[in-house]
Each structure stands twice: as structure tokens, then as C-alpha cells.
Tab-separated table of C-alpha atoms in Angstrom:
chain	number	residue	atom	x	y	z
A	7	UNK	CA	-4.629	13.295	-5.544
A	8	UNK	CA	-2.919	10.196	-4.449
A	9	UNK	CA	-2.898	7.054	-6.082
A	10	UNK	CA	-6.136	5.146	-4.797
A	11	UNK	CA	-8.013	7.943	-5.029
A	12	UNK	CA	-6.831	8.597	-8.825
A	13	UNK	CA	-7.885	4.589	-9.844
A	14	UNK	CA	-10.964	4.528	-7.734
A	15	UNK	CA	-12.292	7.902	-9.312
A	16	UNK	CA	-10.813	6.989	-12.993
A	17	UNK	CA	-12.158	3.274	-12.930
A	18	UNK	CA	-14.987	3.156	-10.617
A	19	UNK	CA	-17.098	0.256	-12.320
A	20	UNK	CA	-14.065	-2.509	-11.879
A	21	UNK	CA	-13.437	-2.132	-8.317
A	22	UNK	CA	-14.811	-4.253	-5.690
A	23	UNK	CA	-13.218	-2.917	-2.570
A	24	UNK	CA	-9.670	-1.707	-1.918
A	25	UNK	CA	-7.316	-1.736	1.273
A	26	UNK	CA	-4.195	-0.084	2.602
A	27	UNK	CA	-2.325	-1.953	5.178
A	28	UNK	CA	1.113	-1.707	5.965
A	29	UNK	CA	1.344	1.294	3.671
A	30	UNK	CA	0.590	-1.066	0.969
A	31	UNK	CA	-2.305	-0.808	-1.479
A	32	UNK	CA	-4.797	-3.750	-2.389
A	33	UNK	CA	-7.120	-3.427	-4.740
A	34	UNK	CA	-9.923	-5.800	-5.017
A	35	UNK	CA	-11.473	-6.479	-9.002
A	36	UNK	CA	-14.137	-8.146	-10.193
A	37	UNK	CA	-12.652	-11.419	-12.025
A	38	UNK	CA	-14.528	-9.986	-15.635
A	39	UNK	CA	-12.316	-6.713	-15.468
A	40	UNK	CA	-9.410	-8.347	-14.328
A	41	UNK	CA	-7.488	-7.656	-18.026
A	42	UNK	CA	-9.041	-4.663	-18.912
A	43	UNK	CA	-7.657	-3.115	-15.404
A	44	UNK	CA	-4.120	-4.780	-15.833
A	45	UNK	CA	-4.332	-2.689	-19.537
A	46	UNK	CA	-5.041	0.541	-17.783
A	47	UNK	CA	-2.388	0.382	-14.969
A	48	UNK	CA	0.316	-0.955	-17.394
A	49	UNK	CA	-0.627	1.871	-20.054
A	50	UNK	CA	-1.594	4.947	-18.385
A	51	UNK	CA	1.063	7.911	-18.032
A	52	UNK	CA	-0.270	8.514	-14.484
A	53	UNK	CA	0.324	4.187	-12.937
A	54	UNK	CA	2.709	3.165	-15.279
A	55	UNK	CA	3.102	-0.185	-13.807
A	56	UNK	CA	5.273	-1.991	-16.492
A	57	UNK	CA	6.312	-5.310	-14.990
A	58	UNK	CA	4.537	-7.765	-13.401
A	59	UNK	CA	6.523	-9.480	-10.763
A	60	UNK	CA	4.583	-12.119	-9.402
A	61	UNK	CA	1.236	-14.327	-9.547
A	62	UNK	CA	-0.268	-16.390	-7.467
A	63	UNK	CA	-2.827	-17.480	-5.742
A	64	UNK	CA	-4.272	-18.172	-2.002
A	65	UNK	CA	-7.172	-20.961	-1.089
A	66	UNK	CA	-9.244	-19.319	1.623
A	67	UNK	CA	-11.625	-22.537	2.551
A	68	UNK	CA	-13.861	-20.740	4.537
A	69	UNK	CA	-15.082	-18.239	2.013
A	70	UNK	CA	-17.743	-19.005	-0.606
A	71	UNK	CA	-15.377	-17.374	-3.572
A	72	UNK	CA	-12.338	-19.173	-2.367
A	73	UNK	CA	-9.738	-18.425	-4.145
A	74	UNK	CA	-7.765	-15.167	-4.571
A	75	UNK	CA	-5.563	-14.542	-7.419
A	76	UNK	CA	-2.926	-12.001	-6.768
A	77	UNK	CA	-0.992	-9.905	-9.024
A	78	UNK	CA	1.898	-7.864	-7.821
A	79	UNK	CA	2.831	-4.805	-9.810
A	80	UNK	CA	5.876	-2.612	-9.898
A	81	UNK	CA	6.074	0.911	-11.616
A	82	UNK	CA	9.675	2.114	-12.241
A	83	UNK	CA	9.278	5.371	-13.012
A	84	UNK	CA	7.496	6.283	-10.043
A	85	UNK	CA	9.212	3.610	-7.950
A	86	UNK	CA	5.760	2.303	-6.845
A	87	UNK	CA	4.070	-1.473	-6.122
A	88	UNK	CA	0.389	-2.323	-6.266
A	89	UNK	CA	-1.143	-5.460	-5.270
A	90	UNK	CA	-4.293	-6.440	-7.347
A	91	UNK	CA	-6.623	-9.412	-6.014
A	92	UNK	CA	-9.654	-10.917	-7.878
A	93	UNK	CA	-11.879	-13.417	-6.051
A	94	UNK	CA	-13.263	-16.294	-7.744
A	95	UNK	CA	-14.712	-20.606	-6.975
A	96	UNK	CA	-13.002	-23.335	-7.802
A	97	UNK	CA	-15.121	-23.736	-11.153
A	98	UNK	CA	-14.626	-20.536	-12.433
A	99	UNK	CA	-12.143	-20.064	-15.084
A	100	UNK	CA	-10.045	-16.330	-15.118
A	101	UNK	CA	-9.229	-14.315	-18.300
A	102	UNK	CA	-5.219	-14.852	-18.836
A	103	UNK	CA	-3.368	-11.609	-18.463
A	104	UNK	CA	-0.841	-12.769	-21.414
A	105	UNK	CA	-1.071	-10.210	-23.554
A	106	UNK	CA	-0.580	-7.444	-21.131
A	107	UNK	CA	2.472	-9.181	-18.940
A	108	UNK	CA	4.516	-11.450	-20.828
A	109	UNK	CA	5.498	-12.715	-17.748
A	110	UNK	CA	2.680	-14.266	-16.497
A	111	UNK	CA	2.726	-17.498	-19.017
A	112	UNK	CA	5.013	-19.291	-16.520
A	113	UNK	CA	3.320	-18.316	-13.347
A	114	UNK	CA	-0.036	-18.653	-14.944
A	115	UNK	CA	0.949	-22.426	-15.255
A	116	UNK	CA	1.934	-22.693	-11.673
A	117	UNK	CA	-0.967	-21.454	-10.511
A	118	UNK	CA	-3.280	-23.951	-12.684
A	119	UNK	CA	-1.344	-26.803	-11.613
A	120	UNK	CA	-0.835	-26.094	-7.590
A	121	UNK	CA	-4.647	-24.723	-7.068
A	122	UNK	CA	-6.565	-25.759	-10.579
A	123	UNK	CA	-7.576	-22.566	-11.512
A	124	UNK	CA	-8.135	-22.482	-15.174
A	125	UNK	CA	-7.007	-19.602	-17.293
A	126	UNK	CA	-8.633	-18.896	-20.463
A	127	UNK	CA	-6.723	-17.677	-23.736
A	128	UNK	CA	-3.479	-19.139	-22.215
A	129	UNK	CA	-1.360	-20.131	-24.945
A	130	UNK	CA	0.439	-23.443	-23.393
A	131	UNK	CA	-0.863	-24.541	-20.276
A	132	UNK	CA	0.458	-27.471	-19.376
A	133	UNK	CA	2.245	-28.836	-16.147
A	134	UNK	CA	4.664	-26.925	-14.785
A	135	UNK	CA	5.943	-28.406	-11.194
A	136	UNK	CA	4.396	-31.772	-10.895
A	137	UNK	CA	4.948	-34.902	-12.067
A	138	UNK	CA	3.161	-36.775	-15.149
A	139	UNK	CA	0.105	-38.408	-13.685
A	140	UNK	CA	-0.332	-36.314	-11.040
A	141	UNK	CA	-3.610	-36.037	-9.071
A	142	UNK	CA	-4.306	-32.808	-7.227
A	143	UNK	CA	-3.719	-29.656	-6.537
A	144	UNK	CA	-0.950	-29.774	-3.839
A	145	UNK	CA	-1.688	-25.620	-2.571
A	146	UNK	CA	-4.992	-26.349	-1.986
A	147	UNK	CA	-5.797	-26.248	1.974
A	148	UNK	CA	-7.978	-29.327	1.556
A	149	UNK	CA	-5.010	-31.498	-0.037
A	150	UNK	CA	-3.026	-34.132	2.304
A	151	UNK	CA	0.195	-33.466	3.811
A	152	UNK	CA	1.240	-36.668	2.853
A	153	UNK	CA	-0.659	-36.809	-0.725
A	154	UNK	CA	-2.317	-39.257	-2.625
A	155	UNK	CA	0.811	-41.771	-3.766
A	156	UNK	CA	4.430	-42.594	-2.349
A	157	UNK	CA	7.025	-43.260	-4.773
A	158	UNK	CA	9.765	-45.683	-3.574
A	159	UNK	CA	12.541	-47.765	-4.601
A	160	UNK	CA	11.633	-51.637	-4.902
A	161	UNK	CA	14.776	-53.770	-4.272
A	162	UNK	CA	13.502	-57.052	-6.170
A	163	UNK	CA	11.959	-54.844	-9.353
A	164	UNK	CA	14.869	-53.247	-9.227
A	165	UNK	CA	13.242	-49.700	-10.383
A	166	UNK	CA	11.043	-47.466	-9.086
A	167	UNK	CA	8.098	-47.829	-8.510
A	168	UNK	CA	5.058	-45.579	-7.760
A	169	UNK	CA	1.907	-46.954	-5.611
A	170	UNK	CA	-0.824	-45.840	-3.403
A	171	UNK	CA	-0.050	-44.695	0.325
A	172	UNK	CA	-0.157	-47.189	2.734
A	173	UNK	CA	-0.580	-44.624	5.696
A	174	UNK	CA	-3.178	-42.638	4.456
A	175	UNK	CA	-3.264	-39.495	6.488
A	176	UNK	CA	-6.570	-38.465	8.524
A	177	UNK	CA	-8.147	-35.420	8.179
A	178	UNK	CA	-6.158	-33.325	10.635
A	179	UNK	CA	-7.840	-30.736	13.240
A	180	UNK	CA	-5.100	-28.395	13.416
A	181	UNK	CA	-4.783	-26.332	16.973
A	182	UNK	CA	-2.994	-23.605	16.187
A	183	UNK	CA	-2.513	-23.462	20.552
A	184	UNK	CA	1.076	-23.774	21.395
A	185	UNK	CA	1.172	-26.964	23.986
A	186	UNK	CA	4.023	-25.663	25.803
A	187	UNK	CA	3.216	-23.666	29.006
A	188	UNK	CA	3.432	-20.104	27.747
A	189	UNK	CA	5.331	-17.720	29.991
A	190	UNK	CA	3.283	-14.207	30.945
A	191	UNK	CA	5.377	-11.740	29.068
A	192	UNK	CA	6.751	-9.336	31.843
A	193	UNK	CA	7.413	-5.799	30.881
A	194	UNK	CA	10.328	-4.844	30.613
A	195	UNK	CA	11.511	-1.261	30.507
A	196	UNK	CA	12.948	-0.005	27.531
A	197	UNK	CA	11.453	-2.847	25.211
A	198	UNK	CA	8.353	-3.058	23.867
B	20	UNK	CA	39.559	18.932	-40.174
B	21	UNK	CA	36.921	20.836	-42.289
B	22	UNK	CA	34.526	18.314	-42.235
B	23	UNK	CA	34.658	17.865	-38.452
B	24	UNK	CA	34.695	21.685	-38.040
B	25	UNK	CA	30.909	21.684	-39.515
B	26	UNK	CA	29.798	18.164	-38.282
B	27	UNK	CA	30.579	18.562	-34.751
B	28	UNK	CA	27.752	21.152	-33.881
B	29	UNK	CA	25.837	18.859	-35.926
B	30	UNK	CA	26.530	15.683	-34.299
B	31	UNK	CA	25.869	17.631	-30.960
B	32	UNK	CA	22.416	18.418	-31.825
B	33	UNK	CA	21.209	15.143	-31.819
B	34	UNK	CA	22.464	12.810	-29.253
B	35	UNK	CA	24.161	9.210	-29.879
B	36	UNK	CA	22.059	6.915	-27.882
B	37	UNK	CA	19.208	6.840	-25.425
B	38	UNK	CA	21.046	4.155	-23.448
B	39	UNK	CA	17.673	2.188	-22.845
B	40	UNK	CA	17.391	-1.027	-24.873
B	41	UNK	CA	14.778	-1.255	-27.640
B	42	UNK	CA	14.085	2.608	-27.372
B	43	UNK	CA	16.042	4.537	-30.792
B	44	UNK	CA	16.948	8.142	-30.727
B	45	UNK	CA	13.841	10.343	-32.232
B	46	UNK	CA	15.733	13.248	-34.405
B	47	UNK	CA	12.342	16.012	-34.363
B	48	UNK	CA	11.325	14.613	-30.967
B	49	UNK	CA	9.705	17.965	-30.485
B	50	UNK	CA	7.527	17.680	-33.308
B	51	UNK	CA	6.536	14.301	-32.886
B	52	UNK	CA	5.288	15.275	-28.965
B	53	UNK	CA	3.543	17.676	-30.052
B	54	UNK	CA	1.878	15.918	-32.472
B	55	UNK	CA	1.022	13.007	-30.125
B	56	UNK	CA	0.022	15.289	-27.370
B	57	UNK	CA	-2.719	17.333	-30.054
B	58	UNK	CA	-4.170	13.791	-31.302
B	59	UNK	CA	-4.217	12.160	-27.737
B	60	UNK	CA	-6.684	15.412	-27.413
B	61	UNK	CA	-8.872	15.526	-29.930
B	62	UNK	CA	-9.123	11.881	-29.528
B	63	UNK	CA	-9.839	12.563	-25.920
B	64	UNK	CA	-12.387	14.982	-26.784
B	65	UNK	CA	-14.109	12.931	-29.371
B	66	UNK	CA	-14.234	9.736	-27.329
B	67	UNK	CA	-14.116	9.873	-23.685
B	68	UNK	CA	-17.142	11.737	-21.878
B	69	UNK	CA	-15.868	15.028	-20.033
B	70	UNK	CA	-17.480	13.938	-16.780
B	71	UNK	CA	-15.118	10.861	-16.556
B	72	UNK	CA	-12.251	11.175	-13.992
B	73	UNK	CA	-10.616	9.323	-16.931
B	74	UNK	CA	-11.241	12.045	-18.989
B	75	UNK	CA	-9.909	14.777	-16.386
B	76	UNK	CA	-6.872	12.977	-15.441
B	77	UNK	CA	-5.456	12.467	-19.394
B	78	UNK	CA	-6.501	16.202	-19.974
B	79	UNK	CA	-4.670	17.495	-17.195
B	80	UNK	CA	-0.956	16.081	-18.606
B	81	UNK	CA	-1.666	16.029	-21.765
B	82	UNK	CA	-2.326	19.697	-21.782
B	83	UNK	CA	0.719	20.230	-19.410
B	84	UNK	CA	2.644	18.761	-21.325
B	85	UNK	CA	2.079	20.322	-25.013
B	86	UNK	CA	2.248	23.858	-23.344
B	87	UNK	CA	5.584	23.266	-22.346
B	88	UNK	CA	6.593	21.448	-25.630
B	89	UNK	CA	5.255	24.764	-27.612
B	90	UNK	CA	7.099	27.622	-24.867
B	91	UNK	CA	10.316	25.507	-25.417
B	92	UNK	CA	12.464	24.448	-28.466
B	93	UNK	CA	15.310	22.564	-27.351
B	94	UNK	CA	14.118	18.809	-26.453
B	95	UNK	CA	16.552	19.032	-23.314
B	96	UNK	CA	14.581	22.289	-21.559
B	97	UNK	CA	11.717	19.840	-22.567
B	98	UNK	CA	12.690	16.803	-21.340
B	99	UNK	CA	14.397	19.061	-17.736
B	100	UNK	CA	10.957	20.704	-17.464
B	101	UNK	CA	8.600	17.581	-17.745
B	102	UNK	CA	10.718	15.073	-15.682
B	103	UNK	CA	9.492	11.916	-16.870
B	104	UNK	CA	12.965	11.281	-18.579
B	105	UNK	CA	14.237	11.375	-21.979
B	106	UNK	CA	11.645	12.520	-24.800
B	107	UNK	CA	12.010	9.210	-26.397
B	108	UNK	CA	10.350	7.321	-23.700
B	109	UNK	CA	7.656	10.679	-23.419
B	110	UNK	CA	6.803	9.471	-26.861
B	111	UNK	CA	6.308	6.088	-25.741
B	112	UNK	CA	4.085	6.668	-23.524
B	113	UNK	CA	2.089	8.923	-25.489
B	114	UNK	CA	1.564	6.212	-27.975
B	115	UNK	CA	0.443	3.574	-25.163
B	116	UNK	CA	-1.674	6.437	-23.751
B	117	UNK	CA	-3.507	6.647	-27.117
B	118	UNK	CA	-3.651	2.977	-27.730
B	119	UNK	CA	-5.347	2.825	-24.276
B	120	UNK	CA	-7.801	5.699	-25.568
B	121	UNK	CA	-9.227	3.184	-27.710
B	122	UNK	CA	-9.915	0.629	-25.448
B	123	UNK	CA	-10.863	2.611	-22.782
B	124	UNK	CA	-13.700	4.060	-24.972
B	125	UNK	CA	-14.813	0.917	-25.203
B	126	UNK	CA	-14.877	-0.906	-21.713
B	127	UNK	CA	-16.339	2.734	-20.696
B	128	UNK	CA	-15.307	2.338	-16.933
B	129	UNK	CA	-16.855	4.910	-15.558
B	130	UNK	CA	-20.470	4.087	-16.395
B	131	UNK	CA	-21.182	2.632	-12.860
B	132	UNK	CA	-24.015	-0.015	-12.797
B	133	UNK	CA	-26.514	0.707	-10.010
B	134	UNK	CA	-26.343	-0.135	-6.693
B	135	UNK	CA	-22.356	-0.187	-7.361
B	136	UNK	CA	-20.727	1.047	-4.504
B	137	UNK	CA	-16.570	0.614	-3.477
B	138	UNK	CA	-16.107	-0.665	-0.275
B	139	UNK	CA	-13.101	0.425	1.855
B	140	UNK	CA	-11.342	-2.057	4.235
B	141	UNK	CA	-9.441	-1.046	7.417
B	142	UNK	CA	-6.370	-3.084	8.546
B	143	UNK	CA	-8.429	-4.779	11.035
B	144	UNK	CA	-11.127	-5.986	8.296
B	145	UNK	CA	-8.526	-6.403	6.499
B	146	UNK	CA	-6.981	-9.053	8.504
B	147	UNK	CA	-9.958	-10.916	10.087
B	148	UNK	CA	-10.936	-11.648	6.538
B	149	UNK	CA	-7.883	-13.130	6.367
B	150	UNK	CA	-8.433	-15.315	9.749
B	151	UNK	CA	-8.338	-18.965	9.314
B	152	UNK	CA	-10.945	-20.703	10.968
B	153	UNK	CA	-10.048	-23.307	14.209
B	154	UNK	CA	-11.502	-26.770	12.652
B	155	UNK	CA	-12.277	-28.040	15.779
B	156	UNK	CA	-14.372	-25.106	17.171
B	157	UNK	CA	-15.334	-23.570	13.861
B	158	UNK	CA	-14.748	-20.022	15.286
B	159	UNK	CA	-12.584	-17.970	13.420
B	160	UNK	CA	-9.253	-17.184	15.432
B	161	UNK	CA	-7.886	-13.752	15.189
């Protein structure tokens, strides 16, 4: 049996939908599982998927449930990854996955402060990457280029000195349409 | 010389180290599987429903394994015939196996609500979820 069929047919009720692309499987959980399915691939003999080796998150503004929160898996005894992905708003808190990956109290943090995403049960989360006073959530696809505030050095305060942009940045409509004059791609033999 | 004449088999018997950090040498490694293996299913039997793929899947190694614990007596035929390593970290994962028991019969995963139903995504559904949409047209570009 291979290995999505194994989860899908041992843990049915969790899973939202699943994917494999680029020989790599995604499996999509419902947000209320999210721990109780972390438990079962770290602890069963069959996943085994002892280390957690990244989480984050990705802002998707055009979906209702905008934000997915990945967690990237590796099992060294069978020398396999998994990809897990939850989908939840922007007022939604998530279930910290402390207690089953040690690992995730730093990246946990991260996540909070670049997108807001608050995690429940999380022992310390404060700050991790921005500075004191910061409004925001820089990751967020809605958040300025440019921010909210410049920080500069002021020659007559001597000191530095931190103040609302000047040139606020519009909204931008970005055209993802190269403006240079694209050139037909010939074929050539032997590449493809 | 006497003494090392009668403790060298001994010392032989059990080895020095597992090498892994954290993880101690288990002495009657045998015994202790087989113990773990028995309670992981009678556990199994008491807690989890049979008709869980849960259920199936812990049965299926679990069995495998204590039949080949209780045909062999040396923890190295063991540990050659099982392939998941040294017996130490077998026990370990016995124990987290059971430990998951417990929870498991609790969340009770396989009780699907109604109406429930796993969807599967292709590569290309796959990545026009993932489109971004053109701001100035609205359209999504793929």
C-alpha cells in the first residue's frame, strides 16, 4: 500500500484533500486536527516522521481561508518528506504543534509575527524578527513594499530617529507581463 | 587471565553501546519486545475497532514482528530479520506506538462524519489554486 493510501485509509476523518505533484505529497487537514495528525505521523511505526524541518506560512488573498500553514516533515528511517497544509482566516487562531515538534517554538513565532496568525498553547510568543513597535505583518500580500515608517539618521538630533513615510507608496497593480518585446522561441533541434 | 577467560563471552553477549545518543543498551531486549509487542495487542484489541484501517495496519507489524521475536533467540537474527535497526530503537517505537494507542482511541479517526468525502487534486488543480490573480483584470493568470 503506499503511503497516501495508508494515511488516507488509517485517518480518513482529518483529511481535507491531498495532492501529489512533483512526486511530492501534500496533504490538506482541517485546522482542528492539525495536532492530533502531527501525533500520528510522528508516532506511528509505519510514517515515522520524527523531525519537523520547517513552518511557515503563505497569504493567498484571493481565497476566502487565506492563509496556509505548512509543515514540512522528514522521516529518517524511511528516508521520506511529507508536506502537511491546514487552511485557515486571518481571525482564526491554530492549535501550536509544541508538544509534538520541539522545533516549532521558534518558527511558530515567525510565523505570528510576519503573517499574525495566532497560535494557541504557545509557550512564549513574542517577537521574533521585527522591531519593538512594529505595526504589521510584513509577509502579508496586502502589506507595502515600502512599509508603514522610515527610520533615518537626523544630523541636528544627532540620533536616530524613527517617523512616518513621507512617500507613502500607492496601491500597486502589478503586471506580471514582461515589457520587453518577447522573442518567438524557435525550435531548435536537440533542445527542448 | 582467568577472569577475562570467563568475562569475554560474557561481555560479547551484550554489546557496549548503541551508538545513538539518548538510546541505552536493553540487556533482555528480546523479552522486553515481546512483551511490548503482546500489550500493543491486547490493547489493540480492546480499544481500537477491527474495521479501522488503523486497526489493520498496527495488527499487521505488530503480529510480524512478535512471530519473529518468538522463532528467534538471538536479538541480532532479530534485529537482521526485522530491519528497522537495532532492537533498542524497535523498543522505542513500540512504546510511542502504544502511547499513540491511547490517544488514538480517543480522537477515533476513523469515525467519518457524513457527507465527508477526500478530495484528490491533480497537478493542474493543484497549481491553478495556486494562481495569483492579475489586479488589474481580476482574472486569474495561469
Amino acid at each position: 500500500m503506499s503511503i497516501q493510501n495508508f494515511i488516507l485509509s488509517s485517518v480518513p476523518a482529518w483529511i481535507q484533500k491531498y495532492t501529489i505533484s512533483k512526486n511530492e505529497l501534500t496533504i490538506y487537514v482541517y485546522p482542528e486536527y492539525i495536532v492530533p495528525f502531527l501525533y500520528f505521523l510522528r508516532d506511528h511505526t509505519r510514517v515515522e516522521h520524527k523531525l519537523l524541518m520547517d513552518l511557515t506560512a503563505t497569504d493567498f488573498t484571493n481565497q476566502e481561508k487565506r492563509f496556509e500553514v505548512v509543515y514540512n516533515l522528514l522521516s529518517v528511517r524511511y528516508s521520506t518528506r511529507i508536506r502537511v497544509k491546514t487552511c485557515i482566516d486571518q481571525v482564526t487562531p491554530i492549535e501550536s504543534c509544541i508538544d509534538v515538534y520541539k522545533s516549532a517554538n521558534w518558527f511558530e513565532r515567525e510565523v505570528c509575527d510576519m503573517f499574525g496568525i495566532f497560535f494557541t498553547n504557545h509557550p512564549d510568543l513574542r517577537r521574533i524578527l521585527t522591531d519593538y513597535g512594529f505595526n504589521g505583518y510584513p509577509l502579508r500580500k496586502d502589506f507595502p513594499l515600502t512599509g508603514f515608517f522610515e527610520v533615518r539618521y537626523d544630523d541636528t538630533k544627532k540620533r536616530v530617529i524613527s517617523e512616518p513615510l513621507e512617500l507613502t507608496q500607492e496601491f500597486r497593480y502589478f503586471s506580471f507581463q514582461s515589457p520587453w518585446e518577447l522573442i518567438n522561441k524557435t525550435e531548435t533541434p536537440g533542445l527542448s | 587471565m582467568f577472569l577475562s577467560k570467563i568475562a569475554g563471552p560474557l561481555r560479547c553477549a551484550v554489546k557496549e553501546s548503541t551508538y545513538i545518543v539518548g538510546l541505552e543498551v536493553v540487556p533482555n531486549a528480546r523479552e522486553v519486545l515481546i512483551g511490548l509487542y503482546s500489550k500493543t495487542l491486547s490493547e489493540l484489541k480492546a480499544t481500537i475497532p477491527e474495521t479501522a484501517g488503523y486497526h489493520q495496519s498496527v495488527k499487521d507489524f505488530t503480529e510480524h514482528r512478535l512471530n519473529i521475536c518468538q522463532a528467534e533467540t538471538k536479538v541480532p537474527d532479530i534485529e537482521a530479520k526485522i530491519g528497522h535497526g537495532q532492537a533498542e530503537e524497535l523498543i522505542r517505537s513500540a512504546e510511542n506506538e502504544l502511547e499513540l494507542m491511547k490517544k488514538m482511541a480517543v480522537w477515533k479517526p476513523w469515525v467519518v462524519p457524513e457527507g465527508h468525502s477526500i478530495i484528490y487534486m491533480t497537478e493542474e488543480d493543484y497549481t491553478a489554486d495556486k494562481a495569483l490573480p492579475d489586479t488589474a483584470t481580476g482574472r486569474l493568470l495561469t
